């Protein structure tokens, strides 16, 4: 009888153009599920400390799990795991689209890519194995062009992961596109592909992975799809732009690169319902998704911004909009398109431009440095800068080593201005508005991330009755900040290992119990929702061991200076968790079974059933 | 029959001043959608509805003693 796993992964070596299957014991899946959990284990075991992320010795893993063996809602998600060129330590990033379920059908549970190709190529993975195909004709092309060309070449049903020119040029925030509609944005995994001369990974599979009880699993999936389409109707209609206005009211949305307190008039122009009115929005679905939270939009003008295609989502609207005092949705939408097509993370792009605007305002950088003025609120200039950053040209020269590198290069006290953890720029949620985010950002293994732990969602009402949380915790309760981060990191890392789209829970209202029911029908393991969430405890420990091996300790789990400054008005007036950060950090370490320096204790690793990793402690 | 309606997050603004829960007496069972209307919630809020810890749709008909949590979709990012 099956359990939703093939029990084997595919290992591809680009240097000598070989591939082989490798068996994986069920015990590994039971501990880590797949995705970011399994990928972290591979990275820990197979790469050396401080491996150069852009060297052939770095590995890049595309992880999925058991959920892809049935048409489960939210199962289009996959994780990419590697060493980040930005943070130089552990990275995972997640995308959706169609790739995960399609790759699963080729007969593998994950893909490990190693080495470096001598010239540009793409991988074509099917039921019968791997073809190494030349990619000269794709090099230099955007993610959209690459996807279209490959689908023309290989058929509409193939699924395409690709990088754009940014990845080829090793821009450290290069992303990976999935069918050019969903993006694994953060931390520069696209540059790792570029360094390996790997332009794209195409999958097409037809095999059916054995599961424990297919009839029940399919029945549950069908029923859930119908149910979630109704529960998630509001989310489908409005998508993530629906939270722009409420998050601005709470003081959660970045304004003027984390120096502004309120901007209600901007939020009104950027969020729904205005978003839907001006952009002619339609929901855009990943495979097996009852919601379709991605946005298909149309901009009729001005001509330089006219486009039709993927629309910006919450993070992008906030980072390229309110963060820069830009309230022009047409400009934000065009910039989003450039980011997606050239292949960079919209979050870091927005952060970097915010930093430049602040430097310009303060007279630290001048017209001569920046090729002209870079003023708050200038949408046209922002669209230009996004392209320069994506191509590593113009102002892109400041950011070869990310925001920390830029501050070092520029000097003049700019270290005080930058907002990041471990060189990963803050996403569009403010720890001063949701205290759990402070310790969450500080300790997240990839740097400041809102999806490896999502306390901001608890501020909107996310709660887990199955885990003893009947109601969402109060967002300014500093005494519960560590607990909030702890619980939602466990669930998030479990989702990233399954691999599962958390918006199905947060946006469409699927419960942990309902997810566990599908999981049990697939695996036959008969777990409780709490046992499923517990996987996150193991996953973060494996990821943290990689951090620790890279020299990361308590000294690195810090909040940037701006987080110590409180708002004078608005939804987070007078509030910050930063003053109590050290205490919350100690509480969090204790919950995790890490020592006071943030290092997982030997007994913790053993208790979690990760004894085979003790050599890394 | 009596039910309790508990809005969370920014839906709290629909609560009466100083209250954290709305206790509603009903002479006959109604759907959650109707109940929210009776409690004065705007028609277009499209919440996630949890009744006694279980997710329900707006057409769920409430029963005596139900505790109804009203939350916005929490996906932002
Ligand atoms: S909720 Fe959004 S990101 Fe998640 S699977 Fe659906 S469309 Fe894709």
XYZ file of C-alpha atoms and ligand atoms in Angstrom:
702
model
C 0.000 0.000 0.000
C 1.230 3.498 -0.774
C 1.875 6.483 1.447
C 2.018 9.350 -1.047
C 5.775 9.063 -1.472
C 7.651 7.373 -4.290
C 10.439 6.756 -1.824
C 12.999 8.123 -4.229
C 14.513 11.404 -5.274
C 16.207 12.439 -8.483
C 19.809 13.605 -8.358
C 21.126 15.541 -11.334
C 24.761 16.476 -11.846
C 25.178 19.352 -14.268
C 28.963 19.119 -14.493
C 29.049 15.648 -16.016
C 25.443 15.635 -17.237
C 24.383 12.537 -15.351
C 21.377 11.688 -13.252
C 20.401 8.935 -10.893
C 17.610 7.844 -8.603
C 18.186 7.536 -4.894
C 16.033 5.717 -2.386
C 14.790 7.629 0.670
C 13.531 5.765 3.727
C 9.972 6.368 4.923
C 11.390 7.413 8.276
C 12.860 10.547 6.666
C 9.450 11.595 5.339
C 7.835 10.851 8.699
C 10.262 13.204 10.382
C 10.500 16.004 7.817
C 7.687 15.431 5.268
C 9.610 16.733 2.224
C 9.941 20.254 0.806
C 11.923 22.640 2.969
C 12.361 19.996 5.685
C 13.912 17.384 3.461
C 15.853 20.014 1.503
C 17.418 21.391 4.682
C 18.598 17.913 5.647
C 20.227 17.417 2.248
C 21.898 20.808 2.442
C 23.167 20.126 5.958
C 24.550 16.727 5.062
C 25.919 17.442 1.625
C 27.371 20.942 1.648
C 30.314 22.232 3.626
C 30.071 25.149 6.039
C 30.266 28.499 4.284
C 30.164 26.982 0.809
C 30.126 29.768 -1.789
C 26.464 29.941 -2.870
C 27.429 30.593 -6.483
C 30.016 27.817 -6.698
C 29.443 24.376 -8.231
C 29.741 22.962 -4.697
C 26.480 24.579 -3.651
C 23.416 22.426 -4.242
C 19.921 23.467 -5.116
C 17.036 21.267 -4.114
C 13.476 21.415 -5.374
C 11.392 19.818 -2.678
C 7.806 18.624 -2.694
C 5.987 16.169 -0.460
C 3.103 13.712 -0.269
C 0.279 16.164 -0.897
C 1.123 16.226 -4.608
C 0.049 12.587 -4.987
C -3.626 13.659 -5.077
C -5.420 16.779 -6.365
C -5.306 18.391 -2.925
C -6.212 22.070 -2.606
C -3.027 24.102 -2.233
C -0.760 21.301 -3.471
C 0.745 23.361 -6.292
C 3.362 24.639 -3.862
C 7.032 23.618 -4.052
C 10.065 24.753 -2.101
C 13.520 25.563 -3.392
C 16.328 25.064 -0.892
C 19.922 26.238 -1.291
C 22.597 28.513 0.172
C 21.603 32.109 -0.477
C 23.926 34.497 -2.344
C 22.333 37.273 -0.295
C 22.499 35.896 3.254
C 25.261 33.321 2.609
C 23.371 30.831 4.744
C 20.308 28.615 4.563
C 17.597 29.646 2.117
C 14.275 28.254 1.163
C 11.711 30.016 -0.926
C 8.373 28.744 -2.183
C 6.457 29.073 -5.415
C 3.229 27.586 -6.750
C 1.863 27.443 -10.319
C 1.660 23.877 -11.664
C 5.163 22.517 -11.229
C 4.845 20.533 -7.976
C 2.012 18.146 -8.934
C 3.395 17.771 -12.464
C 6.915 16.964 -11.242
C 5.504 14.463 -8.728
C 4.084 12.521 -11.663
C 7.545 11.966 -13.103
C 8.096 9.513 -10.248
C 10.159 11.463 -7.728
C 9.641 13.135 -4.361
C 12.302 15.803 -4.820
C 15.045 16.971 -7.141
C 18.649 17.628 -6.113
C 20.767 19.587 -8.577
C 24.536 19.813 -8.190
C 27.613 20.965 -10.100
C 27.701 23.523 -12.881
C 26.961 23.111 -16.578
C 29.708 24.190 -18.963
C 27.178 26.089 -21.054
C 23.558 27.216 -20.684
C 21.102 24.357 -20.573
C 17.708 23.381 -19.330
C 16.499 20.111 -17.830
C 13.587 18.229 -19.309
C 12.341 15.711 -16.773
C 9.780 13.107 -17.792
C 8.649 9.594 -16.796
C 11.663 8.167 -18.556
C 14.411 10.338 -17.100
C 16.259 13.572 -17.655
C 17.382 15.267 -20.855
C 20.048 17.972 -20.723
C 19.030 20.353 -23.485
C 20.891 23.405 -24.784
C 19.466 26.752 -23.681
C 21.455 29.212 -25.800
C 18.243 30.273 -27.516
C 16.686 31.032 -24.108
C 19.616 32.851 -22.518
C 18.796 36.532 -22.105
C 15.081 35.892 -22.418
C 12.551 36.908 -19.771
C 10.758 34.351 -17.624
C 7.605 34.899 -19.696
C 9.387 34.423 -23.020
C 11.278 31.409 -21.723
C 8.094 29.768 -20.491
C 6.274 30.402 -23.778
C 9.164 29.153 -25.911
C 9.514 25.978 -23.867
C 5.792 25.297 -24.012
C 5.892 25.778 -27.786
C 8.816 23.398 -27.978
C 7.517 20.721 -25.623
C 3.738 21.091 -25.410
C 1.244 23.097 -23.399
C 1.072 20.543 -20.593
C 4.650 20.829 -19.461
C 5.397 22.837 -16.364
C 8.277 25.303 -16.403
C 10.518 26.736 -13.703
C 12.768 29.397 -15.151
C 15.017 32.314 -14.385
C 15.169 35.663 -16.144
C 18.148 37.836 -17.091
C 18.621 38.750 -13.397
C 19.396 35.144 -12.498
C 21.800 34.836 -15.414
C 23.592 37.983 -14.217
C 23.791 36.622 -10.663
C 21.785 39.451 -9.133
C 21.539 38.327 -5.488
C 17.759 38.804 -5.351
C 17.040 36.842 -8.536
C 13.909 34.728 -8.248
C 12.631 31.542 -9.871
C 9.404 31.747 -11.869
C 6.871 28.962 -12.029
C 4.970 29.045 -15.329
C 5.698 32.785 -15.119
C 2.715 33.258 -12.795
C 4.112 32.361 -9.388
C 7.540 33.198 -8.029
C 9.921 31.794 -5.445
C 11.060 35.285 -4.755
C 13.259 35.604 -1.759
C 16.975 35.256 -1.168
C 18.360 34.847 -4.670
C 17.751 31.195 -5.600
C 17.516 32.407 -9.209
C 21.164 33.498 -9.074
C 22.153 30.020 -7.887
C 20.465 28.576 -10.979
C 22.193 31.219 -13.104
C 25.585 30.370 -11.635
C 24.948 26.759 -12.584
C 24.070 27.796 -16.163
C 20.651 26.296 -15.559
C 18.017 28.380 -17.328
C 14.964 26.235 -16.705
C 13.615 22.990 -15.318
C 10.746 21.563 -17.306
C 8.651 18.692 -15.987
C 6.060 16.484 -17.546
C 4.941 13.305 -15.814
C 2.060 10.852 -16.121
C 2.657 8.395 -13.289
C 0.335 8.083 -10.323
C 2.035 7.894 -6.946
C 0.491 5.182 -4.723
C -1.410 6.467 -1.704
C -2.953 4.758 1.331
C -6.629 5.271 0.437
C -7.078 6.958 -2.926
C -10.846 6.872 -2.903
C -11.135 8.675 0.426
C -8.346 11.102 -0.430
C -9.979 12.068 -3.724
C -13.370 12.353 -2.097
C -12.004 14.671 0.601
C -10.161 16.765 -1.982
C -13.280 17.132 -4.130
C -15.441 18.102 -1.168
C -12.805 20.539 0.104
C -12.467 22.197 -3.290
C -16.208 22.917 -3.331
C -16.317 24.000 0.277
C -13.262 26.276 0.053
C -14.521 27.939 -3.102
C -17.426 29.173 -0.974
C -15.514 29.929 2.219
C -12.804 31.683 0.259
C -15.114 33.637 -2.058
C -14.097 36.951 -0.534
C -10.413 36.131 -0.793
C -10.865 34.988 -4.382
C -12.625 38.197 -5.308
C -10.173 40.551 -3.625
C -6.945 38.573 -3.182
C -4.144 39.870 -1.022
C -4.728 43.539 -2.027
C -7.718 43.303 0.324
C -5.432 43.675 3.347
C -3.686 46.887 2.278
C -6.216 49.146 4.001
C -6.567 47.145 7.255
C -2.819 46.600 7.548
C -2.165 50.306 7.032
C -4.721 51.033 9.761
C -2.856 48.683 12.096
C 0.468 50.318 11.267
C 1.739 47.079 9.743
C 2.360 48.280 6.184
C 5.719 49.951 5.489
C 5.566 53.630 4.676
C 8.563 55.648 3.445
C 11.053 52.835 4.066
C 9.884 52.234 7.630
C 10.003 55.894 8.700
C 6.346 56.828 8.056
C 3.547 56.202 10.526
C 0.305 56.597 8.594
C -0.771 56.944 4.979
C -4.504 56.216 4.736
C -4.999 58.147 1.504
C -2.275 56.092 -0.201
C -3.672 52.820 1.124
C -7.089 53.738 -0.265
C -5.634 54.171 -3.749
C -3.512 51.005 -3.602
C -5.850 48.489 -1.951
C -9.231 47.044 -2.762
C -11.857 48.055 -3.761
C -9.939 50.699 -5.781
C -7.477 48.029 -6.991
C -10.285 46.045 -8.612
C -11.854 49.114 -10.151
C -8.757 50.430 -11.921
C -7.049 47.164 -12.809
C -10.012 45.152 -14.177
C -9.041 42.248 -11.951
C -9.720 38.544 -12.452
C -8.582 35.741 -10.128
C -5.665 33.663 -11.415
C -5.422 30.063 -10.192
C -2.578 27.722 -9.462
C -3.248 24.061 -10.241
C -5.707 22.465 -7.767
C -6.623 25.780 -6.187
C -10.199 26.651 -5.265
C -9.279 30.290 -4.645
C -7.066 31.833 -7.304
C -5.513 34.553 -5.175
C -3.133 35.630 -7.947
C -4.452 38.557 -9.956
C -4.869 38.899 -13.694
C -5.016 42.615 -14.409
C -5.099 45.119 -17.230
C -3.644 48.623 -17.273
C -4.984 50.736 -20.118
C -2.713 53.708 -19.619
C -0.637 55.819 -19.542
C 0.984 54.115 -22.548
C 4.336 53.551 -20.829
C 2.583 51.539 -18.116
C -0.002 49.750 -20.271
C 0.042 45.982 -19.809
C -2.084 42.901 -19.345
C -1.001 40.002 -17.165
C -0.032 39.263 -13.583
C -0.997 41.945 -11.113
C 0.918 42.990 -8.004
C 0.002 41.333 -4.713
C 0.108 42.646 -1.158
C 3.868 42.470 -0.600
C 4.631 44.084 -3.929
C 2.012 46.817 -3.608
C 3.359 47.684 -0.186
C 7.086 47.509 -0.976
C 6.896 49.256 -4.368
C 3.933 51.422 -3.363
C 3.423 52.705 0.174
C 7.057 51.988 1.087
C 8.045 54.550 -1.564
C 5.045 56.862 -1.120
C 3.861 55.820 -4.573
C 0.077 55.618 -4.869
C -0.036 55.040 -8.616
C -1.203 51.450 -9.178
C -0.310 51.619 -12.866
C 3.350 52.300 -11.986
C 3.389 49.582 -9.336
C 1.815 47.118 -11.753
C 4.354 47.902 -14.462
C 7.249 47.598 -12.013
C 5.847 44.280 -10.828
C 5.800 43.067 -14.420
C 9.447 44.044 -14.901
C 10.420 42.280 -11.676
C 8.586 39.124 -12.714
C 9.853 39.086 -16.282
C 13.467 40.009 -15.537
C 13.238 37.748 -12.499
C 13.816 39.520 -9.187
C 12.190 39.606 -5.764
C 9.768 42.528 -5.593
C 10.202 42.793 -1.817
C 13.946 43.428 -1.820
C 13.657 45.566 -4.961
C 11.205 47.836 -3.134
C 13.396 47.879 -0.033
C 16.471 48.847 -2.016
C 14.695 51.662 -3.838
C 13.322 52.898 -0.509
C 16.847 52.997 0.838
C 18.017 55.010 -2.196
C 15.132 57.455 -1.834
C 15.981 57.986 1.813
C 19.665 58.480 0.992
C 18.721 60.985 -1.698
C 16.392 62.900 0.597
C 19.111 63.108 3.242
C 21.692 64.257 0.715
C 23.829 61.130 1.205
C 23.472 60.216 -2.465
C 23.180 62.855 -5.179
C 21.954 63.173 -8.748
C 25.472 62.331 -9.885
C 25.482 59.081 -7.873
C 22.037 58.039 -9.014
C 21.855 59.329 -12.588
C 19.221 61.898 -11.601
C 16.823 62.551 -8.760
C 15.319 59.640 -6.829
C 12.398 61.174 -4.985
C 9.696 59.672 -2.815
C 6.513 59.158 -4.761
C 8.086 59.176 -8.231
C 6.531 56.151 -9.961
C 8.273 56.672 -13.285
C 11.686 56.758 -11.658
C 10.836 53.692 -9.583
C 10.006 51.709 -12.726
C 13.408 52.668 -14.184
C 15.270 51.721 -11.022
C 13.593 48.331 -10.828
C 15.014 47.537 -14.258
C 18.489 48.757 -13.328
C 18.464 46.581 -10.234
C 17.211 43.553 -12.148
C 19.937 43.911 -14.759
C 22.674 44.719 -12.250
C 23.242 48.037 -13.999
C 23.046 51.686 -12.872
C 22.039 51.772 -9.210
C 22.267 47.985 -9.220
C 26.010 48.452 -8.680
C 25.370 49.383 -5.046
C 23.674 46.086 -4.264
C 26.042 43.344 -5.422
C 26.114 42.242 -1.768
C 22.603 43.272 -0.901
C 21.493 46.064 1.390
C 24.319 45.483 3.888
C 26.847 45.705 1.064
C 25.250 48.935 -0.151
C 25.460 50.532 3.299
C 29.110 49.488 3.590
C 29.922 50.885 0.172
C 28.120 54.182 0.779
C 29.044 54.610 4.457
C 28.018 57.950 6.021
C 25.959 56.274 8.730
C 23.700 54.415 6.322
C 23.976 51.234 8.435
C 21.447 52.942 10.697
C 18.947 53.232 7.844
C 18.844 49.707 6.464
C 16.045 47.362 7.494
C 16.930 43.694 7.265
C 17.854 40.590 9.224
C 20.927 38.686 8.048
C 20.899 40.788 4.858
C 17.385 39.701 3.875
C 15.244 42.831 3.604
C 12.116 43.044 5.738
C 8.950 42.043 3.918
C 5.915 44.332 4.185
C 4.932 43.654 7.799
C 6.085 45.741 10.740
C 7.084 44.091 14.033
C 6.088 47.288 15.813
C 2.495 46.546 14.753
C 2.544 42.807 15.532
C 5.026 42.029 18.278
C 5.437 38.353 17.399
C 7.039 39.427 14.127
C 10.096 40.801 15.938
C 11.427 37.531 17.276
C 10.073 35.765 14.197
C 12.126 37.891 11.786
C 15.167 37.825 14.058
C 15.332 34.032 14.295
C 14.004 32.925 10.926
C 16.654 30.733 9.277
C 16.496 32.614 5.962
C 16.499 36.127 7.477
C 13.480 38.418 7.785
C 10.604 36.439 6.319
C 6.843 36.666 6.825
C 6.090 33.185 5.509
C 8.315 31.078 7.749
C 6.156 32.068 10.652
C 3.356 34.500 9.894
C 2.402 36.405 13.064
C 0.889 39.142 10.892
C -1.862 36.679 9.972
C -2.713 36.195 13.644
C -3.326 39.932 13.812
C -6.023 39.383 11.187
C -7.549 36.469 13.021
C -5.520 33.356 12.190
C -5.827 30.913 15.070
C -5.461 27.183 15.520
C -8.042 25.700 17.924
C -6.420 22.293 17.315
C -3.218 23.643 18.898
C -4.954 25.215 21.864
C -5.439 28.586 20.222
C -9.188 29.242 20.133
C -8.694 32.897 19.496
C -5.982 34.974 17.872
C -3.606 36.491 20.439
C -3.515 40.228 21.046
C -0.947 41.754 18.699
C 0.813 43.982 21.248
C 1.094 41.347 23.981
C 4.858 41.207 24.474
C 4.445 38.346 26.942
C 3.012 36.185 24.168
C 5.309 37.352 21.361
C 7.604 34.320 21.635
C 4.645 31.941 21.806
C 3.048 33.484 18.705
C 6.266 33.173 16.729
C 6.762 29.627 17.998
C 3.319 28.322 16.987
C 3.091 29.948 13.569
C 6.659 29.029 12.691
C 5.876 25.401 13.461
C 2.808 25.436 11.223
C 4.472 27.464 8.449
C 7.504 25.220 8.265
C 5.221 22.198 8.223
C 3.329 23.724 5.270
C 6.604 24.460 3.479
C 7.588 20.839 3.926
C 4.281 19.244 2.881
C 4.409 21.274 0.454
C 1.183 23.248 0.845
C -0.030 26.782 0.130
C -0.828 28.453 3.445
C -3.266 30.847 1.825
C -5.662 27.918 1.646
C -5.735 28.084 5.449
C -5.351 31.814 5.989
C -7.371 33.080 3.058
C -9.859 30.330 2.264
C -10.326 29.041 5.799
C -9.320 25.386 5.573
C -8.693 24.063 9.082
C -5.705 22.123 10.297
C -8.059 19.210 11.007
C -9.287 19.168 7.422
C -5.725 19.263 6.125
C -4.761 16.436 8.469
C -7.704 14.338 7.226
C -6.415 14.555 3.651
C -2.853 13.918 4.839
C -3.952 10.756 6.676
C -5.919 9.440 3.697
C -2.732 9.827 1.630
C -0.204 8.487 4.115
C -2.251 6.144 6.310
C -0.235 7.441 9.263
C -3.238 8.456 11.337
C -1.656 11.586 12.792
C -3.358 14.280 14.841
C -3.225 17.913 13.671
C -0.796 18.617 16.527
C 1.523 15.824 15.366
C 1.468 17.321 11.890
C 2.315 20.788 13.237
C 5.122 19.266 15.317
C 7.050 18.575 12.122
C 7.825 22.290 12.073
C 9.810 21.897 15.294
C 12.143 19.440 13.599
C 12.398 21.404 10.393
C 13.450 24.656 12.030
C 16.049 22.827 14.080
C 17.646 21.311 10.976
C 17.623 24.714 9.291
C 19.071 26.376 12.382
C 21.897 23.838 12.451
C 22.902 25.111 9.021
C 22.784 28.693 10.329
C 24.892 27.728 13.329
C 27.449 25.976 11.160
C 27.701 29.212 9.171
C 28.593 31.055 12.367
C 25.163 32.498 13.101
C 24.366 33.004 16.779
C 22.358 35.251 19.067
C 24.446 38.234 17.934
C 22.841 37.869 14.488
C 19.244 37.506 15.704
C 18.785 41.244 15.985
C 16.324 43.905 14.913
C 17.426 46.922 12.859
C 17.699 50.388 14.492
C 14.504 51.731 12.925
C 12.481 49.174 14.873
C 13.415 50.968 18.101
C 11.685 54.167 16.974
C 7.982 54.362 17.773
C 5.171 55.957 15.786
C 3.740 59.306 16.820
C 0.308 58.483 15.448
C -1.695 55.678 13.888
C -2.327 52.028 14.638
C 0.996 51.327 16.361
C 1.495 54.663 18.085
C 4.090 54.438 20.851
C 4.637 50.691 20.348
C 7.722 48.576 19.763
C 8.800 45.094 20.821
C 12.441 46.036 20.298
C 13.086 47.299 23.831
C 12.260 43.824 25.173
C 13.799 41.918 22.301
C 16.523 40.200 24.331
C 14.042 38.819 26.849
C 11.660 37.575 24.133
C 14.595 36.024 22.291
C 15.615 34.074 25.401
C 12.041 32.873 25.860
C 11.909 31.775 22.253
C 15.220 29.903 22.440
C 13.986 28.150 25.582
C 10.764 27.040 23.863
C 12.829 25.631 21.015
C 15.315 23.876 23.275
C 18.163 26.057 21.997
C 20.797 27.412 24.369
C 21.182 31.075 25.298
C 23.342 31.639 22.246
C 20.678 30.216 19.953
C 22.338 26.857 19.353
C 20.090 23.745 19.397
C 21.026 21.593 22.407
C 22.123 18.009 21.837
C 19.212 16.685 23.902
C 16.755 18.736 21.834
C 18.059 17.240 18.632
C 17.755 13.762 20.139
C 14.284 14.341 21.564
C 13.092 15.507 18.154
C 14.202 12.179 16.722
C 17.004 13.756 14.720
C 19.765 11.716 16.313
C 21.379 11.078 12.925
C 22.179 14.803 12.774
C 23.912 14.970 16.169
C 27.310 15.157 14.493
C 26.341 18.650 13.290
C 25.557 20.015 16.755
C -32.159 30.720 22.133
C -28.956 32.574 22.748
C -25.772 32.785 20.662
C -22.512 34.681 21.010
C -20.845 36.548 18.142
C -17.190 37.388 18.527
C -15.537 39.499 15.830
C -11.713 39.496 15.827
C -8.977 41.698 14.376
C -10.266 44.773 12.565
C -13.817 43.427 12.617
C -13.817 44.466 16.280
C -14.767 47.914 15.093
C -18.303 46.577 14.596
C -18.629 45.811 18.316
C -20.622 48.049 20.641
C -18.312 50.409 22.556
C -16.351 48.656 25.309
C -17.661 45.150 24.469
C -15.687 42.146 23.198
C -18.639 39.931 22.314
C -22.216 40.350 21.146
C -24.738 38.144 22.943
C -27.861 37.766 20.834
C -31.259 36.410 21.809
C -33.070 34.785 18.890
C -36.677 33.649 18.781
C -35.981 31.270 15.893
C -32.880 29.809 14.223
C -31.280 31.944 11.500
C -28.258 31.605 9.217
C -24.943 33.172 10.198
C -25.338 35.627 7.311
C -28.700 36.742 8.683
C -27.350 36.847 12.237
C -24.513 39.152 11.173
C -27.041 41.435 9.500
C -29.114 41.480 12.694
C -25.968 42.389 14.638
C -25.345 45.331 12.345
C -22.347 44.064 10.354
C -21.967 45.517 6.838
C -23.175 43.181 4.088
C -19.874 43.056 2.189
C -17.370 41.893 4.822
C -17.065 38.277 3.555
C -15.624 36.855 6.788
C -14.243 33.458 7.688
C -16.772 31.950 10.061
C -15.887 29.544 12.866
C -18.645 28.081 15.028
C -17.566 26.327 18.221
C -14.104 25.825 16.731
C -15.327 24.486 13.353
C -15.361 26.363 10.058
C -18.837 27.053 8.642
C -20.293 28.734 5.605
C -22.563 31.795 5.843
C -25.648 29.620 5.280
C -25.010 27.601 8.477
C -28.070 27.817 10.719
C -27.080 28.655 14.281
C -28.128 26.602 17.296
C -28.648 27.570 20.927
C -25.350 28.194 22.694
C -23.251 28.576 19.534
C -20.126 30.725 19.755
C -19.408 32.315 16.422
C -15.982 33.733 15.604
C -15.954 36.267 12.756
C -12.525 36.860 11.209
C -11.251 38.493 8.035
C -9.371 36.328 5.524
C -5.882 36.497 6.992
C -3.732 36.162 3.920
C -1.439 39.060 3.313
C 1.767 38.429 1.480
S -4.198 30.458 -2.805
Fe -3.057 31.657 -4.327
S -0.879 31.030 -4.185
Fe -2.151 29.511 -3.086
S -2.486 27.894 -4.602
Fe -4.226 29.320 -4.719
S -3.737 30.830 -6.316
Fe -1.835 29.727 -5.764
